[in-house]
mmCIF file of C-alpha atoms and ligand atoms in Angstrom:
data_model
loop_
_atom_site.group_PDB
_atom_site.id
_atom_site.type_symbol
_atom_site.label_atom_id
_atom_site.label_comp_id
_atom_site.label_asym_id
_atom_site.label_seq_id
_atom_site.Cartn_x
_atom_site.Cartn_y
_atom_site.Cartn_z
ATOM 1 C CA MET A 18 20.482 65.179 -23.427
ATOM 2 C CA ILE A 19 18.983 63.286 -26.329
ATOM 3 C CA LEU A 20 20.567 60.371 -28.182
ATOM 4 C CA LEU A 21 19.481 59.676 -31.761
ATOM 5 C CA GLY A 22 20.709 57.554 -34.636
ATOM 6 C CA LYS A 23 24.018 55.811 -34.084
ATOM 7 C CA GLU A 24 24.594 57.793 -30.875
ATOM 8 C CA ALA A 25 21.816 55.710 -29.272
ATOM 9 C CA GLU A 26 23.425 52.383 -30.135
ATOM 10 C CA LYS A 27 25.904 52.225 -27.269
ATOM 11 C CA THR A 28 23.115 52.585 -24.702
ATOM 12 C CA LEU A 29 21.224 49.773 -26.471
ATOM 13 C CA ARG A 30 24.169 47.383 -26.474
ATOM 14 C CA GLY A 31 23.064 43.757 -26.431
ATOM 15 C CA LEU A 32 19.835 44.504 -28.285
ATOM 16 C CA PRO A 33 19.316 43.743 -31.991
ATOM 17 C CA ILE A 34 19.693 46.951 -33.998
ATOM 18 C CA ALA A 35 19.327 47.287 -37.783
ATOM 19 C CA ARG A 36 22.747 47.732 -39.355
ATOM 20 C CA SER A 37 23.410 51.353 -40.178
ATOM 21 C CA GLU A 38 26.150 53.810 -41.010
ATOM 22 C CA TYR A 39 26.465 57.561 -41.454
ATOM 23 C CA VAL A 40 27.027 58.502 -45.089
ATOM 24 C CA LYS A 41 30.166 60.599 -45.583
ATOM 25 C CA ASP A 42 29.632 61.563 -49.240
ATOM 26 C CA SER A 43 28.024 60.252 -52.409
ATOM 27 C CA SER A 44 30.784 57.757 -53.244
ATOM 28 C CA HIS A 45 30.606 56.365 -49.699
ATOM 29 C CA MET A 46 26.851 56.077 -50.167
ATOM 30 C CA VAL A 47 27.291 53.893 -53.263
ATOM 31 C CA LYS A 48 29.644 51.644 -51.266
ATOM 32 C CA LEU A 49 27.085 51.383 -48.468
ATOM 33 C CA ALA A 50 24.398 50.394 -50.972
ATOM 34 C CA LYS A 51 26.566 47.422 -51.982
ATOM 35 C CA LYS A 52 26.871 46.465 -48.327
ATOM 36 C CA PHE A 53 23.207 46.827 -47.310
ATOM 37 C CA HIS A 54 21.675 45.884 -50.711
ATOM 38 C CA PHE A 55 18.431 47.313 -52.115
ATOM 39 C CA PRO A 56 15.976 48.283 -50.823
ATOM 40 C CA LEU A 57 17.778 50.319 -48.219
ATOM 41 C CA VAL A 58 16.691 53.184 -46.005
ATOM 42 C CA LEU A 59 18.122 56.707 -45.861
ATOM 43 C CA LYS A 60 17.400 58.842 -42.782
ATOM 44 C CA ILE A 61 18.197 62.352 -41.660
ATOM 45 C CA ILE A 62 19.470 62.349 -38.093
ATOM 46 C CA SER A 63 19.175 65.772 -36.465
ATOM 47 C CA GLU A 64 18.234 67.061 -33.035
ATOM 48 C CA LYS A 65 16.225 69.725 -34.855
ATOM 49 C CA ALA A 66 13.931 67.095 -36.377
ATOM 50 C CA VAL A 67 13.170 64.289 -33.964
ATOM 51 C CA HIS A 68 10.249 63.148 -36.142
ATOM 52 C CA LYS A 69 12.090 62.367 -39.333
ATOM 53 C CA THR A 70 9.078 61.499 -41.500
ATOM 54 C CA GLU A 71 7.647 65.002 -40.988
ATOM 55 C CA ILE A 72 10.647 66.567 -42.733
ATOM 56 C CA LYS A 73 10.705 63.906 -45.495
ATOM 57 C CA GLY A 74 13.714 62.518 -43.677
ATOM 58 C CA VAL A 75 13.015 58.804 -44.217
ATOM 59 C CA ARG A 76 13.299 57.379 -47.739
ATOM 60 C CA ILE A 77 13.223 53.770 -48.817
ATOM 61 C CA VAL A 78 15.225 53.455 -52.021
ATOM 62 C CA ALA A 79 15.172 50.506 -54.382
ATOM 63 C CA SER A 80 17.791 51.333 -57.005
ATOM 64 C CA GLU A 81 21.009 53.253 -57.528
ATOM 65 C CA ALA A 82 19.165 55.950 -59.501
ATOM 66 C CA GLU A 83 16.692 56.426 -56.644
ATOM 67 C CA LEU A 84 19.538 56.428 -54.173
ATOM 68 C CA ARG A 85 21.387 59.229 -55.945
ATOM 69 C CA LYS A 86 18.283 61.367 -56.406
ATOM 70 C CA ASN A 87 17.158 61.006 -52.789
ATOM 71 C CA TYR A 88 20.640 61.514 -51.423
ATOM 72 C CA ILE A 89 20.941 64.868 -53.187
ATOM 73 C CA GLU A 90 17.545 66.006 -51.868
ATOM 74 C CA MET A 91 18.257 64.780 -48.351
ATOM 75 C CA ALA A 92 21.724 66.344 -48.239
ATOM 76 C CA LYS A 93 20.058 69.760 -48.693
ATOM 77 C CA ILE A 94 17.586 69.143 -45.868
ATOM 78 C CA ALA A 95 20.322 67.709 -43.638
ATOM 79 C CA LYS A 96 22.517 70.752 -44.206
ATOM 80 C CA ARG A 97 19.702 73.113 -43.208
ATOM 81 C CA LEU A 98 19.056 71.083 -40.037
ATOM 82 C CA LYS A 99 22.755 70.598 -39.248
ATOM 83 C CA GLY A 100 22.102 66.870 -39.390
ATOM 84 C CA LYS A 101 23.658 63.769 -40.859
ATOM 85 C CA ILE A 102 22.417 61.178 -43.324
ATOM 86 C CA MET A 103 22.333 57.603 -42.149
ATOM 87 C CA ALA A 104 21.959 54.542 -44.388
ATOM 88 C CA GLN A 105 20.221 51.564 -42.828
ATOM 89 C CA GLU A 106 19.354 48.038 -43.863
ATOM 90 C CA PHE A 107 15.680 47.503 -44.697
ATOM 91 C CA ILE A 108 13.773 45.162 -42.377
ATOM 92 C CA LYS A 109 10.560 43.524 -43.511
ATOM 93 C CA GLY A 110 7.957 42.761 -40.894
ATOM 94 C CA ARG A 111 5.423 44.045 -38.427
ATOM 95 C CA GLU A 112 6.039 47.266 -36.489
ATOM 96 C CA LEU A 113 6.052 47.266 -32.700
ATOM 97 C CA ILE A 114 6.846 49.912 -30.101
ATOM 98 C CA ILE A 115 8.695 49.664 -26.816
ATOM 99 C CA GLY A 116 9.053 52.582 -24.432
ATOM 100 C CA ILE A 117 10.560 53.365 -21.054
ATOM 101 C CA LYS A 118 9.446 56.243 -18.842
ATOM 102 C CA LYS A 119 10.617 57.278 -15.419
ATOM 103 C CA ASP A 120 7.785 57.726 -12.951
ATOM 104 C CA PRO A 121 8.531 59.721 -9.762
ATOM 105 C CA VAL A 122 6.612 57.184 -7.645
ATOM 106 C CA PHE A 123 7.095 53.805 -9.331
ATOM 107 C CA GLY A 124 10.483 54.304 -10.947
ATOM 108 C CA HIS A 125 11.015 53.154 -14.528
ATOM 109 C CA ALA A 126 8.089 51.583 -16.364
ATOM 110 C CA ILE A 127 8.154 49.713 -19.663
ATOM 111 C CA MET A 128 5.501 50.043 -22.349
ATOM 112 C CA PHE A 129 4.875 47.655 -25.229
ATOM 113 C CA GLY A 130 2.453 47.924 -28.113
ATOM 114 C CA ILE A 131 1.551 47.712 -31.743
ATOM 115 C CA GLY A 132 3.497 50.279 -33.758
ATOM 116 C CA GLY A 133 3.458 51.772 -37.209
ATOM 117 C CA THR A 134 1.074 54.208 -38.782
ATOM 118 C CA MET A 135 -1.906 52.739 -36.927
ATOM 119 C CA VAL A 136 -0.367 53.166 -33.483
ATOM 120 C CA GLU A 137 -2.176 56.360 -32.522
ATOM 121 C CA LEU A 138 -5.436 55.015 -33.849
ATOM 122 C CA LEU A 139 -5.289 51.675 -32.051
ATOM 123 C CA HIS A 140 -3.695 52.963 -28.856
ATOM 124 C CA ASP A 141 -3.030 49.359 -27.901
ATOM 125 C CA VAL A 142 -0.318 49.185 -25.241
ATOM 126 C CA SER A 143 0.558 47.436 -21.990
ATOM 127 C CA PHE A 144 2.735 48.592 -19.075
ATOM 128 C CA ARG A 145 4.886 47.025 -16.328
ATOM 129 C CA ILE A 146 7.384 48.297 -13.771
ATOM 130 C CA CYS A 147 11.026 47.527 -14.696
ATOM 131 C CA PRO A 148 12.650 45.049 -14.637
ATOM 132 C CA ILE A 149 10.375 42.327 -15.992
ATOM 133 C CA THR A 150 10.692 38.549 -16.432
ATOM 134 C CA GLU A 151 9.946 36.491 -19.571
ATOM 135 C CA ARG A 152 6.584 35.645 -18.028
ATOM 136 C CA ASP A 153 5.745 39.323 -17.526
ATOM 137 C CA ALA A 154 6.753 39.906 -21.140
ATOM 138 C CA GLU A 155 4.418 37.157 -22.240
ATOM 139 C CA SER A 156 1.499 38.642 -20.321
ATOM 140 C CA MET A 157 2.283 42.097 -21.729
ATOM 141 C CA ILE A 158 1.951 40.632 -25.214
ATOM 142 C CA ASN A 159 -1.222 38.743 -24.321
ATOM 143 C CA GLU A 160 -2.832 41.879 -22.915
ATOM 144 C CA LEU A 161 -2.836 43.585 -26.296
ATOM 145 C CA LYS A 162 -6.283 43.828 -27.830
ATOM 146 C CA TYR A 163 -4.890 43.441 -31.331
ATOM 147 C CA LYS A 164 -2.296 40.776 -30.568
ATOM 148 C CA LYS A 165 -3.670 38.936 -33.603
ATOM 149 C CA LEU A 166 -1.685 41.454 -35.645
ATOM 150 C CA LEU A 167 1.366 39.399 -34.638
ATOM 151 C CA ASP A 168 -0.075 36.138 -35.991
ATOM 152 C CA GLU A 169 0.225 34.594 -39.426
ATOM 153 C CA PHE A 170 -1.472 36.926 -41.874
ATOM 154 C CA ARG A 171 -2.044 36.620 -45.612
ATOM 155 C CA GLY A 172 0.916 34.384 -46.218
ATOM 156 C CA GLU A 173 3.196 36.321 -43.849
ATOM 157 C CA LYS A 174 4.454 34.081 -41.065
ATOM 158 C CA ALA A 175 3.716 34.974 -37.437
ATOM 159 C CA VAL A 176 6.286 37.194 -35.719
ATOM 160 C CA ASN A 177 8.819 35.427 -33.529
ATOM 161 C CA ILE A 178 7.302 35.897 -30.053
ATOM 162 C CA LYS A 179 10.299 34.347 -28.318
ATOM 163 C CA LEU A 180 12.528 37.091 -29.732
ATOM 164 C CA ILE A 181 10.061 39.798 -28.689
ATOM 165 C CA LYS A 182 9.918 38.492 -25.110
ATOM 166 C CA ASN A 183 13.683 38.383 -24.932
ATOM 167 C CA ILE A 184 13.952 41.957 -26.210
ATOM 168 C CA LEU A 185 11.319 43.213 -23.733
ATOM 169 C CA VAL A 186 13.244 41.674 -20.817
ATOM 170 C CA LYS A 187 16.505 43.200 -22.038
ATOM 171 C CA VAL A 188 14.976 46.661 -22.514
ATOM 172 C CA SER A 189 13.438 46.479 -19.025
ATOM 173 C CA ASN A 190 16.945 45.936 -17.634
ATOM 174 C CA LEU A 191 18.423 49.022 -19.325
ATOM 175 C CA PRO A 192 17.468 51.556 -16.583
ATOM 176 C CA ALA A 193 19.290 49.513 -13.925
ATOM 177 C CA ARG A 194 22.354 49.400 -16.171
ATOM 178 C CA ASN A 195 22.190 53.092 -17.014
ATOM 179 C CA ARG A 196 20.605 55.252 -14.306
ATOM 180 C CA LYS A 197 20.712 58.328 -16.537
ATOM 181 C CA ILE A 198 17.960 57.016 -18.825
ATOM 182 C CA SER A 199 14.819 59.047 -18.202
ATOM 183 C CA GLU A 200 12.985 58.112 -21.370
ATOM 184 C CA LEU A 201 13.456 55.654 -24.195
ATOM 185 C CA ASP A 202 11.423 55.306 -27.340
ATOM 186 C CA ILE A 203 11.856 52.382 -29.699
ATOM 187 C CA ASN A 204 9.481 53.077 -32.579
ATOM 188 C CA PRO A 205 9.511 50.861 -34.433
ATOM 189 C CA LEU A 206 11.024 47.506 -33.637
ATOM 190 C CA ILE A 207 10.362 45.579 -36.856
ATOM 191 C CA ALA A 208 9.702 41.875 -36.396
ATOM 192 C CA ASN A 209 9.135 38.877 -38.642
ATOM 193 C CA ASP A 210 9.388 35.118 -38.087
ATOM 194 C CA LYS A 211 13.208 35.169 -38.064
ATOM 195 C CA VAL A 212 14.400 38.522 -36.737
ATOM 196 C CA ALA A 213 13.291 41.512 -34.697
ATOM 197 C CA LYS A 214 15.370 44.669 -35.100
ATOM 198 C CA ILE A 215 15.268 48.184 -33.734
ATOM 199 C CA VAL A 216 15.174 50.620 -36.662
ATOM 200 C CA ASP A 217 14.446 53.832 -34.732
ATOM 201 C CA ALA A 218 15.342 54.755 -31.145
ATOM 202 C CA ARG A 219 15.336 57.975 -29.151
ATOM 203 C CA ILE A 220 16.881 58.096 -25.689
ATOM 204 C CA MET A 221 16.595 60.930 -23.172
ATOM 205 C CA LEU A 222 19.322 61.102 -20.538
ATOM 206 C CA GLY A 223 19.189 63.090 -17.302
HETATM 207 P P1 ADP B 15 10.463 58.739 -37.554
HETATM 208 O O1 ADP B 15 9.754 57.992 -36.464
HETATM 209 O O2 ADP B 15 11.478 59.693 -36.980
HETATM 210 O O3 ADP B 15 9.550 59.420 -38.503
HETATM 211 P P2 ADP B 15 11.507 56.112 -38.410
HETATM 212 O O4 ADP B 15 12.960 55.819 -38.453
HETATM 213 O O5 ADP B 15 10.716 55.493 -37.329
HETATM 214 O O6 ADP B 15 11.334 57.716 -38.432
HETATM 215 O O7 ADP B 15 10.894 55.712 -39.816
HETATM 216 C C1 ADP B 15 9.544 55.935 -40.124
HETATM 217 C C2 ADP B 15 8.930 54.699 -40.732
HETATM 218 O O8 ADP B 15 9.690 54.247 -41.856
HETATM 219 C C3 ADP B 15 8.913 53.490 -39.790
HETATM 220 O O9 ADP B 15 7.795 53.513 -38.936
HETATM 221 C C4 ADP B 15 8.875 52.347 -40.773
HETATM 222 O O10 ADP B 15 7.565 52.179 -41.293
HETATM 223 C C5 ADP B 15 9.759 52.835 -41.898
HETATM 224 N N1 ADP B 15 11.169 52.394 -41.679
HETATM 225 C C6 ADP B 15 12.124 53.092 -41.062
HETATM 226 N N2 ADP B 15 13.285 52.394 -41.027
HETATM 227 C C7 ADP B 15 13.052 51.226 -41.634
HETATM 228 C C8 ADP B 15 13.860 50.067 -41.913
HETATM 229 N N3 ADP B 15 15.135 50.015 -41.563
HETATM 230 N N4 ADP B 15 13.282 49.019 -42.551
HETATM 231 C C9 ADP B 15 11.971 49.084 -42.920
HETATM 232 N N5 ADP B 15 11.161 50.136 -42.708
HETATM 233 C C10 ADP B 15 11.690 51.197 -42.056
HETATM 234 MG MG1 MG B 16 10.067 56.261 -35.522
#
């Protein structure tokens, strides 16, 4: 079984997740825009389209006019894919990835790396067996070749490493809490100097 969108949130309890809500209709959507403020993110959540960007299922909207236009377009796609539309708060920061995979020999392992569009190109990740300590988390971060991408950069403050370490430890404890987790994909976790929030998670159970 796969958990996407809000269905994944219960399994991630205790971790910082970007605020989000399923949109019931266009008037509900306008209400949600007042709650999340602009820019906000609209996403199509469907088991038929796990990679949302590929189906034009992720839109960042900056105004009510943009919101209405994109909502209409996305509602059509969502209908075809028997999916839902989710509104989410926009998080500014650097993109990171955290993964869990079950290995038949070693048990669950945790992966951490630089995320975003460059992720496949950089292929910069580190691994540990779950669960990990704060110290392990620190060495996972230090192992990254491009860890400088987390530092202060062109006026953007460095990402909050303390938060990242804390999140890595918590994620590494999830398999012990929920034995059904066979795979977990947080891509991305968006981090800045103040917050780090999960904006996209996929969980495989069984
Ligand atoms: P998918 O991986 O299924 O294509 P994501 O939810 O990961 O969809 O969104 C794709 C990209 O859109 C992210 O990597 C990120 O760059 C951007 N994005 C998604 N959600 C947010 C958000 N809440 N705040 C800021 N950027 C976001
Ligand atoms: Mg993603």
